[in-house]
CSV table of C-alpha atoms in Angstrom, one decimal:
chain,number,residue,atom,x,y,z
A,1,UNK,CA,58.2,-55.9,165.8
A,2,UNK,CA,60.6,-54.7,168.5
A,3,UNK,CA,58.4,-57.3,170.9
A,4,UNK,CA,58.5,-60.3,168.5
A,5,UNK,CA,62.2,-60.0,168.5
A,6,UNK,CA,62.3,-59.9,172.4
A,7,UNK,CA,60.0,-62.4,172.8
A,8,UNK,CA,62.9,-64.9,173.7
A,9,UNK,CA,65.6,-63.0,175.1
A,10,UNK,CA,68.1,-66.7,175.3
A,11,UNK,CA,67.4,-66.2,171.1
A,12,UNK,CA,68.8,-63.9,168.2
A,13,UNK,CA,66.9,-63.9,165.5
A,14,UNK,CA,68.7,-63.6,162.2
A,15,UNK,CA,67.5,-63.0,158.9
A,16,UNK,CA,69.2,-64.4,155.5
A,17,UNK,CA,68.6,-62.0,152.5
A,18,UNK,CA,69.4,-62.4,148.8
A,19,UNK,CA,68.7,-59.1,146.6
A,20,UNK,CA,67.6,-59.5,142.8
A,21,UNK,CA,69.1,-57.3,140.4
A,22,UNK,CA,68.1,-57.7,136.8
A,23,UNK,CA,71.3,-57.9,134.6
A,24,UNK,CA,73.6,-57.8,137.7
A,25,UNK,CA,75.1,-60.4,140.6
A,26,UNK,CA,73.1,-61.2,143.5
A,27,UNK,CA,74.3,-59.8,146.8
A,28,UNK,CA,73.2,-61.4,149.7
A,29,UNK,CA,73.6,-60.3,153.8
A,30,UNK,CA,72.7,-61.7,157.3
A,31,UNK,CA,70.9,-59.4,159.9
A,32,UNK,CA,71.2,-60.6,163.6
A,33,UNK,CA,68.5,-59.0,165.9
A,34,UNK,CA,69.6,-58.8,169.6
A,35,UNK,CA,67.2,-60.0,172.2
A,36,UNK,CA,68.1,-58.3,175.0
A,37,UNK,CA,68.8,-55.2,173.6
A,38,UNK,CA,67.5,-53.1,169.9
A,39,UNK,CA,70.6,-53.4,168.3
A,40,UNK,CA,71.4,-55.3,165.1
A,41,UNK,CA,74.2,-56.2,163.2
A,42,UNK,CA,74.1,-57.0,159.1
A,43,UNK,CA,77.2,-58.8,157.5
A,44,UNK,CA,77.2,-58.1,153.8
A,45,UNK,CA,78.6,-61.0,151.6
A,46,UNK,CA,81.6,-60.5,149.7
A,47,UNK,CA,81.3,-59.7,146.0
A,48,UNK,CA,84.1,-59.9,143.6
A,49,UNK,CA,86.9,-60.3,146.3
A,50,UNK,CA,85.7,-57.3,148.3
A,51,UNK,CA,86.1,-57.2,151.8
A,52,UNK,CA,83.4,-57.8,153.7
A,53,UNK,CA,81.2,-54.8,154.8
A,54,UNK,CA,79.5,-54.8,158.7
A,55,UNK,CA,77.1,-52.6,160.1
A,56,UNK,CA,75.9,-52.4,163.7
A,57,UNK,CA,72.9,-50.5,164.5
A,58,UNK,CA,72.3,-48.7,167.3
A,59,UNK,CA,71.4,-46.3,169.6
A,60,UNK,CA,74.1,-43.8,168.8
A,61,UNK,CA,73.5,-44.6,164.8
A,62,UNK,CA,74.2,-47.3,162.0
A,63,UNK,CA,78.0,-47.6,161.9
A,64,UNK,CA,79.4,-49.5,158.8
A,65,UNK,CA,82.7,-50.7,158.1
A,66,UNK,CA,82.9,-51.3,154.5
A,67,UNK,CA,85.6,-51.8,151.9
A,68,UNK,CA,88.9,-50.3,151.7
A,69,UNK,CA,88.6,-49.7,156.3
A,70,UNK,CA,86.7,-47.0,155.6
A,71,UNK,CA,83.9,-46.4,158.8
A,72,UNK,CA,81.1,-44.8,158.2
A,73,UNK,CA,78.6,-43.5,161.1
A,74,UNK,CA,74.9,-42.4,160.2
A,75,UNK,CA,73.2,-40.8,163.3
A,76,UNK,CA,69.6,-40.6,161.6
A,77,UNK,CA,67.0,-42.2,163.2
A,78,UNK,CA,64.3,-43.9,161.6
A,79,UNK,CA,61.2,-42.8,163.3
A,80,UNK,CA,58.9,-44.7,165.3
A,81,UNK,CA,61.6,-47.4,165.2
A,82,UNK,CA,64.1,-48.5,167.1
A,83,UNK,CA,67.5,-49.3,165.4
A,84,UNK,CA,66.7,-53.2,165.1
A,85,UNK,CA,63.5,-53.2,163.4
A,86,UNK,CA,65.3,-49.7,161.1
A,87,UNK,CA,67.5,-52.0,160.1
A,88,UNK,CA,65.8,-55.1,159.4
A,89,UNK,CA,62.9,-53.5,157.9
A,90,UNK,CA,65.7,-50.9,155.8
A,91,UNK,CA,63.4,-47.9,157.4
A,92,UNK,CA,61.1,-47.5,154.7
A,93,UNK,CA,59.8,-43.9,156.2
A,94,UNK,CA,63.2,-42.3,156.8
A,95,UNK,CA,63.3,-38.6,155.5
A,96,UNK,CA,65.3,-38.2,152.3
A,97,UNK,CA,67.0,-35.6,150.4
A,98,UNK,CA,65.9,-34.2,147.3
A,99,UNK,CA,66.4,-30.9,145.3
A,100,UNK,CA,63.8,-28.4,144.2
A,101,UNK,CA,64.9,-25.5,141.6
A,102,UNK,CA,63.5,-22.1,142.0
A,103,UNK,CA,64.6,-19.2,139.4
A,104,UNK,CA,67.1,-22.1,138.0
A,105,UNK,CA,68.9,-22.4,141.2
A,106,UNK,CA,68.8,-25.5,142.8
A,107,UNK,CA,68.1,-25.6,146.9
A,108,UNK,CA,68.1,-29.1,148.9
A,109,UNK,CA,64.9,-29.9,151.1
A,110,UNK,CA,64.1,-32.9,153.7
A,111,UNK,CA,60.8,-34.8,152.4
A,112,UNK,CA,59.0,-38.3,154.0
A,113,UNK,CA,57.9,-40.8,151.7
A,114,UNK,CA,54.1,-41.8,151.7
A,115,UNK,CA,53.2,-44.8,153.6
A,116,UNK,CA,50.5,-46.7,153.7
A,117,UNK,CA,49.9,-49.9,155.3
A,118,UNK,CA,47.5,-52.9,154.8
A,119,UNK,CA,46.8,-56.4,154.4
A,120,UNK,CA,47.7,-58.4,151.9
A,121,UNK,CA,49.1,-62.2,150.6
A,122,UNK,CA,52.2,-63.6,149.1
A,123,UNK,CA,52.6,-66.7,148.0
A,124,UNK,CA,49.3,-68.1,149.5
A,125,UNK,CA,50.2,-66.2,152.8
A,126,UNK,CA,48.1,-63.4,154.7
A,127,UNK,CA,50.8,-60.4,155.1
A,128,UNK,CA,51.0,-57.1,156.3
A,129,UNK,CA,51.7,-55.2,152.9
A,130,UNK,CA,54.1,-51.7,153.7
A,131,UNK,CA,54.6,-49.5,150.7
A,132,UNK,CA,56.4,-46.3,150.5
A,133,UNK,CA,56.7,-44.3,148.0
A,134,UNK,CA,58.9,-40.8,147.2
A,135,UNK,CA,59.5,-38.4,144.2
A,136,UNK,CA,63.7,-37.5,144.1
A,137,UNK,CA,64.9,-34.8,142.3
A,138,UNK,CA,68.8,-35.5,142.9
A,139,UNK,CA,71.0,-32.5,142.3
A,140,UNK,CA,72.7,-33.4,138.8
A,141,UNK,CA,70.5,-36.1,137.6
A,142,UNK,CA,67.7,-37.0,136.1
A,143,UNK,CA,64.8,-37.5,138.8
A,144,UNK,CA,63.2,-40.8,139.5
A,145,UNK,CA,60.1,-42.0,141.4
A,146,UNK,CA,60.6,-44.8,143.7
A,147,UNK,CA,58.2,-47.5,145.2
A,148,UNK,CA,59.2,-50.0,148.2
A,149,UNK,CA,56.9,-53.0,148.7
A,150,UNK,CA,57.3,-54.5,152.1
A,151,UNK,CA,55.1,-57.7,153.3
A,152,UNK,CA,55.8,-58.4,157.0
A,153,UNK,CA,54.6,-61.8,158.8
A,154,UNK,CA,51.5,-61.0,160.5
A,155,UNK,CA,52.6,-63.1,163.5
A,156,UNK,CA,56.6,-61.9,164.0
A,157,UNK,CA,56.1,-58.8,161.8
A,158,UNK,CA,59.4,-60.1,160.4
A,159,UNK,CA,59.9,-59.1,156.5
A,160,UNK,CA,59.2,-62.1,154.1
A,161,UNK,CA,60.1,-59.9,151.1
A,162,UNK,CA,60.4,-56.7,149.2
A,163,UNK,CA,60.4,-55.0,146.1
A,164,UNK,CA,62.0,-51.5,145.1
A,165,UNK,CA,61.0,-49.9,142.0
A,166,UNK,CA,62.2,-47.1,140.3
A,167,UNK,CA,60.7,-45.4,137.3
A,168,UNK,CA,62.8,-44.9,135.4
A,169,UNK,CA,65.2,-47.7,136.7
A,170,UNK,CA,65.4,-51.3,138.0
A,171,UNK,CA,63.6,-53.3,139.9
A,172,UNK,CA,65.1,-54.9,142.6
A,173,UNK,CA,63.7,-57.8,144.7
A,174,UNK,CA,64.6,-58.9,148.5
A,175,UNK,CA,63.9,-62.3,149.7
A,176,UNK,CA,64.2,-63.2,153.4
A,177,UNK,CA,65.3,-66.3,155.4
A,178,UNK,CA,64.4,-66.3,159.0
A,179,UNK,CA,65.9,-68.6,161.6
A,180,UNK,CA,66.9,-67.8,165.1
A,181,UNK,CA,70.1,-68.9,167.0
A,182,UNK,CA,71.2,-69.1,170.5
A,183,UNK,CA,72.5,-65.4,171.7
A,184,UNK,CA,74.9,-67.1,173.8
A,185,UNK,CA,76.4,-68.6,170.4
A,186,UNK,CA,77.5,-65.2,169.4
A,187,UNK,CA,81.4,-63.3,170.2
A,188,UNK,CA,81.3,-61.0,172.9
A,189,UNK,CA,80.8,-57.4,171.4
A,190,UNK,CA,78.8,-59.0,168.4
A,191,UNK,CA,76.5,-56.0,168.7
A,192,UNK,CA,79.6,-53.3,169.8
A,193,UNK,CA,80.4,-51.0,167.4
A,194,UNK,CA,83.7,-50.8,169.0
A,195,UNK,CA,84.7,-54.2,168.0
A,196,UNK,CA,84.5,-52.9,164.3
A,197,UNK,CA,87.9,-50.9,163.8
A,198,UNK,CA,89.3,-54.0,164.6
A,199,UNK,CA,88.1,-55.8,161.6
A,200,UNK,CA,89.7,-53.5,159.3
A,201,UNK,CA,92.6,-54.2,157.0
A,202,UNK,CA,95.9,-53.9,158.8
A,203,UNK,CA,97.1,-50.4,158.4
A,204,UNK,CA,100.3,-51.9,157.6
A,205,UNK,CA,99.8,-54.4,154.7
A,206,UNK,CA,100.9,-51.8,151.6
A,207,UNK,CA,104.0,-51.4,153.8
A,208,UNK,CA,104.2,-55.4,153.6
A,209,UNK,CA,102.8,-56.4,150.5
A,210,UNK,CA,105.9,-56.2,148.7
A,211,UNK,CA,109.4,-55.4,148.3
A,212,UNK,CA,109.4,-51.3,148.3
A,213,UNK,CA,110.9,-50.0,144.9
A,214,UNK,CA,111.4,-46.9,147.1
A,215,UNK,CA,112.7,-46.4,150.2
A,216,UNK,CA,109.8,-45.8,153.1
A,217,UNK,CA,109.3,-43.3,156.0
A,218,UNK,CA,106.6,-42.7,157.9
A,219,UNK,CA,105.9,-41.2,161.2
A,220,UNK,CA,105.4,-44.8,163.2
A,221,UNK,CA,102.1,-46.4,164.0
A,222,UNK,CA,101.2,-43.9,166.5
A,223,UNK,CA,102.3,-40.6,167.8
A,224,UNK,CA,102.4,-38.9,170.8
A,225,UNK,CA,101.5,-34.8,171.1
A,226,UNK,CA,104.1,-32.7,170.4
A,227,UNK,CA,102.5,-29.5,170.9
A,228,UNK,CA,101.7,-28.1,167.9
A,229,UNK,CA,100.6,-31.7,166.7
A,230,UNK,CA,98.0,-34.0,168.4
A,231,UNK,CA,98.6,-37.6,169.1
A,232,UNK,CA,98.0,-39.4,166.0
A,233,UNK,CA,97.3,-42.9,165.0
A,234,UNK,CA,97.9,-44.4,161.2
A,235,UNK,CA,94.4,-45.5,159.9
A,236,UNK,CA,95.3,-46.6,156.3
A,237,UNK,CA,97.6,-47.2,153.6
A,238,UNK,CA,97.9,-48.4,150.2
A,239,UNK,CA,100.4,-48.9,147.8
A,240,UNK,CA,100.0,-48.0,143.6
A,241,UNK,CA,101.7,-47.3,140.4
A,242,UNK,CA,100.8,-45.2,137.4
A,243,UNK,CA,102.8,-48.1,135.4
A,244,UNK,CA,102.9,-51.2,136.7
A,245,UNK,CA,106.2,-52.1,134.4
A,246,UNK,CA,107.9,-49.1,136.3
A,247,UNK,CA,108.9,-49.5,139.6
A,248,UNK,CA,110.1,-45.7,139.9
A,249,UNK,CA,106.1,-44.7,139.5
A,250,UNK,CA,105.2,-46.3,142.8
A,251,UNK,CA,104.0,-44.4,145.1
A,252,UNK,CA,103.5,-44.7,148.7
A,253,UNK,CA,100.2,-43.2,150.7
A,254,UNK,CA,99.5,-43.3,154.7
A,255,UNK,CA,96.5,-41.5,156.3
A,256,UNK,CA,96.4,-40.7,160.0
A,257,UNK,CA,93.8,-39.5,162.7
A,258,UNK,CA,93.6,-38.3,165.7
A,259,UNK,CA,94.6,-41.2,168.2
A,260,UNK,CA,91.0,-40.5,170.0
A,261,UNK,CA,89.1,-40.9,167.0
A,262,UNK,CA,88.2,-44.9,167.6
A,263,UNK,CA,86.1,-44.9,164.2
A,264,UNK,CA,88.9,-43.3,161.7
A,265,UNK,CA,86.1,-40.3,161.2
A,266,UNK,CA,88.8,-37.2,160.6
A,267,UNK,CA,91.3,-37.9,157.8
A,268,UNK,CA,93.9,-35.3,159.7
A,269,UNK,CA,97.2,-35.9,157.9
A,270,UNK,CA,97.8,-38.0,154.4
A,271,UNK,CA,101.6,-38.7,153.6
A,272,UNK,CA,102.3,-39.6,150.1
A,273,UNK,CA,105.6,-41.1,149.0
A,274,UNK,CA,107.1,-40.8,145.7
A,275,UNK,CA,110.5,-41.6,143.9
A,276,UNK,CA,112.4,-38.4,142.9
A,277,UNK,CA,111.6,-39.3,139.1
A,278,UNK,CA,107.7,-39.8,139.5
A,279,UNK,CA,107.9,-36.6,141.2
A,280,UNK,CA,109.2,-34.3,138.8
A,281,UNK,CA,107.7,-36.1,136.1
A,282,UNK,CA,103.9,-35.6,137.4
A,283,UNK,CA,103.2,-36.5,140.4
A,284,UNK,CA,104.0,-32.7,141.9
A,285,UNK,CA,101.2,-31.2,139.3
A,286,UNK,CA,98.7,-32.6,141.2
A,287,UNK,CA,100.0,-31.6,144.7
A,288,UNK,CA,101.3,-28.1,144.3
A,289,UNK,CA,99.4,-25.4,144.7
A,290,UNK,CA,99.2,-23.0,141.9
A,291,UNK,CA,97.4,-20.2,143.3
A,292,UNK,CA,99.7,-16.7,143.8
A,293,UNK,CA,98.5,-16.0,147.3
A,294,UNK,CA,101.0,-19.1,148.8
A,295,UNK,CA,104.7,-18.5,150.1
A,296,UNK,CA,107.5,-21.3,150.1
A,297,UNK,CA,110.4,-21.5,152.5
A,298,UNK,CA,113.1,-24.6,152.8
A,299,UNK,CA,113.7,-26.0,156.0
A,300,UNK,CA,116.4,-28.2,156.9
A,301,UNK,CA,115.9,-31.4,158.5
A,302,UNK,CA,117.7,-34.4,159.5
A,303,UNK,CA,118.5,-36.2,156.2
A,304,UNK,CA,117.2,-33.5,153.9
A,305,UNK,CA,115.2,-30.8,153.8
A,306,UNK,CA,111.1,-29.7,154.2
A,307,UNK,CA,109.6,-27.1,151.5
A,308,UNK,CA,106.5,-25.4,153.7
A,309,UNK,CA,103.9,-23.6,151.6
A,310,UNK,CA,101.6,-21.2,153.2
A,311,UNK,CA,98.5,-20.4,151.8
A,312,UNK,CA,94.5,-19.4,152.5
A,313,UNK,CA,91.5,-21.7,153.0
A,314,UNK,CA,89.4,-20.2,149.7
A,315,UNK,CA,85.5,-21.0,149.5
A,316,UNK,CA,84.7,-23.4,146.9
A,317,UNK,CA,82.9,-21.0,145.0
A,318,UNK,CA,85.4,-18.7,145.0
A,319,UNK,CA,87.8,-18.6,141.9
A,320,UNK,CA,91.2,-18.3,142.3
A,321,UNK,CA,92.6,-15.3,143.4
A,322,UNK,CA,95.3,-12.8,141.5
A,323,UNK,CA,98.1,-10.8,143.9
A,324,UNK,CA,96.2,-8.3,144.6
A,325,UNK,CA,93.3,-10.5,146.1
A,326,UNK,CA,95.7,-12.1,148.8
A,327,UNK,CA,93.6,-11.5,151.8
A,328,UNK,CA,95.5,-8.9,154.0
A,329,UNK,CA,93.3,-8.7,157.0
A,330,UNK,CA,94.0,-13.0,158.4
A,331,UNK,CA,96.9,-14.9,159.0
A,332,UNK,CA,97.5,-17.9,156.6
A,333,UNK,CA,95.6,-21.3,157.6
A,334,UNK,CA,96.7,-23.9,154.8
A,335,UNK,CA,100.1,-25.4,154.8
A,336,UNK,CA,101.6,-28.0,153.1
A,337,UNK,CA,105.0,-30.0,153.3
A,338,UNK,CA,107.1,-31.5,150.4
A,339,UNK,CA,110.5,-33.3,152.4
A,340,UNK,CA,113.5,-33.7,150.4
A,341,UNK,CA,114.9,-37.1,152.2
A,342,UNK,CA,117.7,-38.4,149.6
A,343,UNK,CA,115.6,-39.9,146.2
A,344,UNK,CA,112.3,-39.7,147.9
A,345,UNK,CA,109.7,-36.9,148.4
A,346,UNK,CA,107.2,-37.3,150.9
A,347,UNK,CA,104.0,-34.8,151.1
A,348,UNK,CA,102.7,-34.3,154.5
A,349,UNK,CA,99.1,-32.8,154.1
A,350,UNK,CA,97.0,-31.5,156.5
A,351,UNK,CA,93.4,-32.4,155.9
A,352,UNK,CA,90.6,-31.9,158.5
A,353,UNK,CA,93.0,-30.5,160.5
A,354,UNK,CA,91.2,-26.9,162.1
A,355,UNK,CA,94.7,-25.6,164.4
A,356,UNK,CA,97.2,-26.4,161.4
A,357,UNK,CA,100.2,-24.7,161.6
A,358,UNK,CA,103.5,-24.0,159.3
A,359,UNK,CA,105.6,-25.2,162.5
A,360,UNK,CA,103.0,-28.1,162.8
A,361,UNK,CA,104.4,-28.8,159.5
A,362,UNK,CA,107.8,-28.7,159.9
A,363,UNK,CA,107.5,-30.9,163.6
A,364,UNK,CA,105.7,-33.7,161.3
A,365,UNK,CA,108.7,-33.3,159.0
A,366,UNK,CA,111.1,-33.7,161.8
A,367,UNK,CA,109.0,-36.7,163.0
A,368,UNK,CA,109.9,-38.7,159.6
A,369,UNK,CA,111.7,-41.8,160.1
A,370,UNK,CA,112.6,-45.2,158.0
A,371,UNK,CA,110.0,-47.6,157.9
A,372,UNK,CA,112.1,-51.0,159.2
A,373,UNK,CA,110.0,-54.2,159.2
A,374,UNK,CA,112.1,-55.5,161.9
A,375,UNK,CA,111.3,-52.6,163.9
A,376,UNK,CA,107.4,-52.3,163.7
């Protein structure tokens, strides 16, 4: 295939596709091909207002931009493929995950599917008939065989259609447009997975959206390093209420990452905004941590005040501790800020963040200032 789609290399080929779902909506997508390179690119249509999700193929992995500026980056490789004919073709071979259980405990393994490959027809057409099939076992449901029928053109070895069954399940069906259009047509970076972080929803629309029922701070859209912090860049926000007729339950939340992650990977700080009321009332139940082991301390700040709470990264599996558990052999590696500025409380927490720090806390803290649209 990789040759068909070279053959021209002043052409792109693209593919139109419209998926089948019984007792759902269709979804459709486009795949470009690239010519003179094995990358591809797939725009998803939007359903139901969505935004519109992108993924480029490459190389380095699929990256995907999809709803909500979320990016996504899968470096599996399909084999024998490069990423242009995986992504066409949806890689029916690729390795999967399933679970099998031995003495009641479950434990993951990598399997292939089984492939075989012949000839075949469709719709009066001679075709190259794929079909893969795999036994799943997922880890909390109930396990399901599926099929993939995939009928290439014999001449491009470009899909004309495909089925995926699942027993038990639905049966969905693929149908494919092909039509090729002039590479030079095509934005510079069409192919770059760079150009994708660019497509995302400005990171400062729930800052916009509205009139704020609460006063906002934030720590700008970008930091510098301050020692015990990275640089950091705001990557998302979004703007809710638990009542919609109450405008002291909105809330504010901003997520930041590392200014050098380009693709948003690391969540490493999440500020979340509340009004004084929404915060006693409930919101600090789901944000304060109830396990003994974690110490509090008030810090003043400039316009208020930061409660730091130090406290112990636990192993999921481990329940939580009692007083006499506290580990006494390691320093403390969780923290957690609450800052008192006037009728607002802001949480600054630290996510994927490995060198966290209680004055890495406080700086943050420090850091906060008024959100003014004026002054963007």
């Amino acid at each position: 295939m990789g040759e068909a789609l070279r053959a021209d290399p002043a052409r792109s080929v693209a593919l139109r596709v419209t998926a089948e779902r019984p007792g759902g909506p269709a979804t459709a997508w486009t795949t470009w091909a690239d010519p003179r390179t094995t990358a591809a690119r797939r725009e998803y249509d939007p359903l139901e207002g969505q935004p519109q999700a992108i993924t480029i193929a490459t190389t380095d992995g699929a990256f995907t931009i999809a709803a909500g500026s979320s990016m996504n980056i899968d470096p599996r490789r399909c084999p024998s493929a490069d990423p242009a004919v995986a992504l066409i073709t949806d890689c029916p071979n690729r390795p999967f995950q399933t679970y099998i259980f031995e003495g009641g405990s479950p434990r993951a393994v990598t399997a292939v599917p089984t492939v075989t490959v012949g000839e075949g027809t469709h719709e009066g057409a001679r075709v190259i008939e794929v079909t893969a099939s795999r036994y799943v076992q997922p880890f909390r449901s109930t396990p399901f065989r599926e099929t993939r029928r995939l009928l290439l053109d014999p001449g491009t070895y470009l899909p004309v259609y495909m089925e995926i069954r699942q027993e038990p399940g639905i049966t969905e069906v693929f149908r494919y447009q092909v039509e090729t259009v002039a590479a030079a047509t095509l934005a510079q970076g069409f192919f770059d997975p760079r150009s994708l972080p660019e497509l995302r929803e400005d990171p400062l629309t729930a800052l916009r959206e509205r009139p704020a029922s609460l006063a906002t701070y934030w720590l700008g859209p970008a930091t510098e390093a301050m020692g015990v912090t990275p640089a950091l860049t705001l990557w998302r926000s979004d703007r809710y209420r638990s009542d919609e007729a109450d405008p002291s339950t909105e809330q504010l939340m901003l997520e930041y990452v590392r200014a050098s992650d380009v693709f948003g990977q690391t969540l490493l700080l999440r500020l979340t905004e509340y009004t004084a009321a929404e915060w006693n009332r409930r919101a600090s139940m789901a944000h304060l941590p109830t396990d003994p082991c974690w110490t509090q301390e008030e810090v003043q700040i400039e316009g208020g005040s930061v409660t730091v709470y130090s406290g112990y990264s636990w192993p999921d599996a481990v329940p939580r501790a009692t007083e006499d558990e506290c580990p006494s052999d390691r320093e403390r590696d969780r923290f957690l800020g609450v800052a008192t500025l006037g009728d607002l409380r802001v949480v600054l927490e630290p996510w994927q963040w490995p060198d966290q720090s209680r004055e890495g806390v406080v700086t943050l803290a420090e850091m906060l200032r008024r959100w003014e649209p004026l002054a963007e």
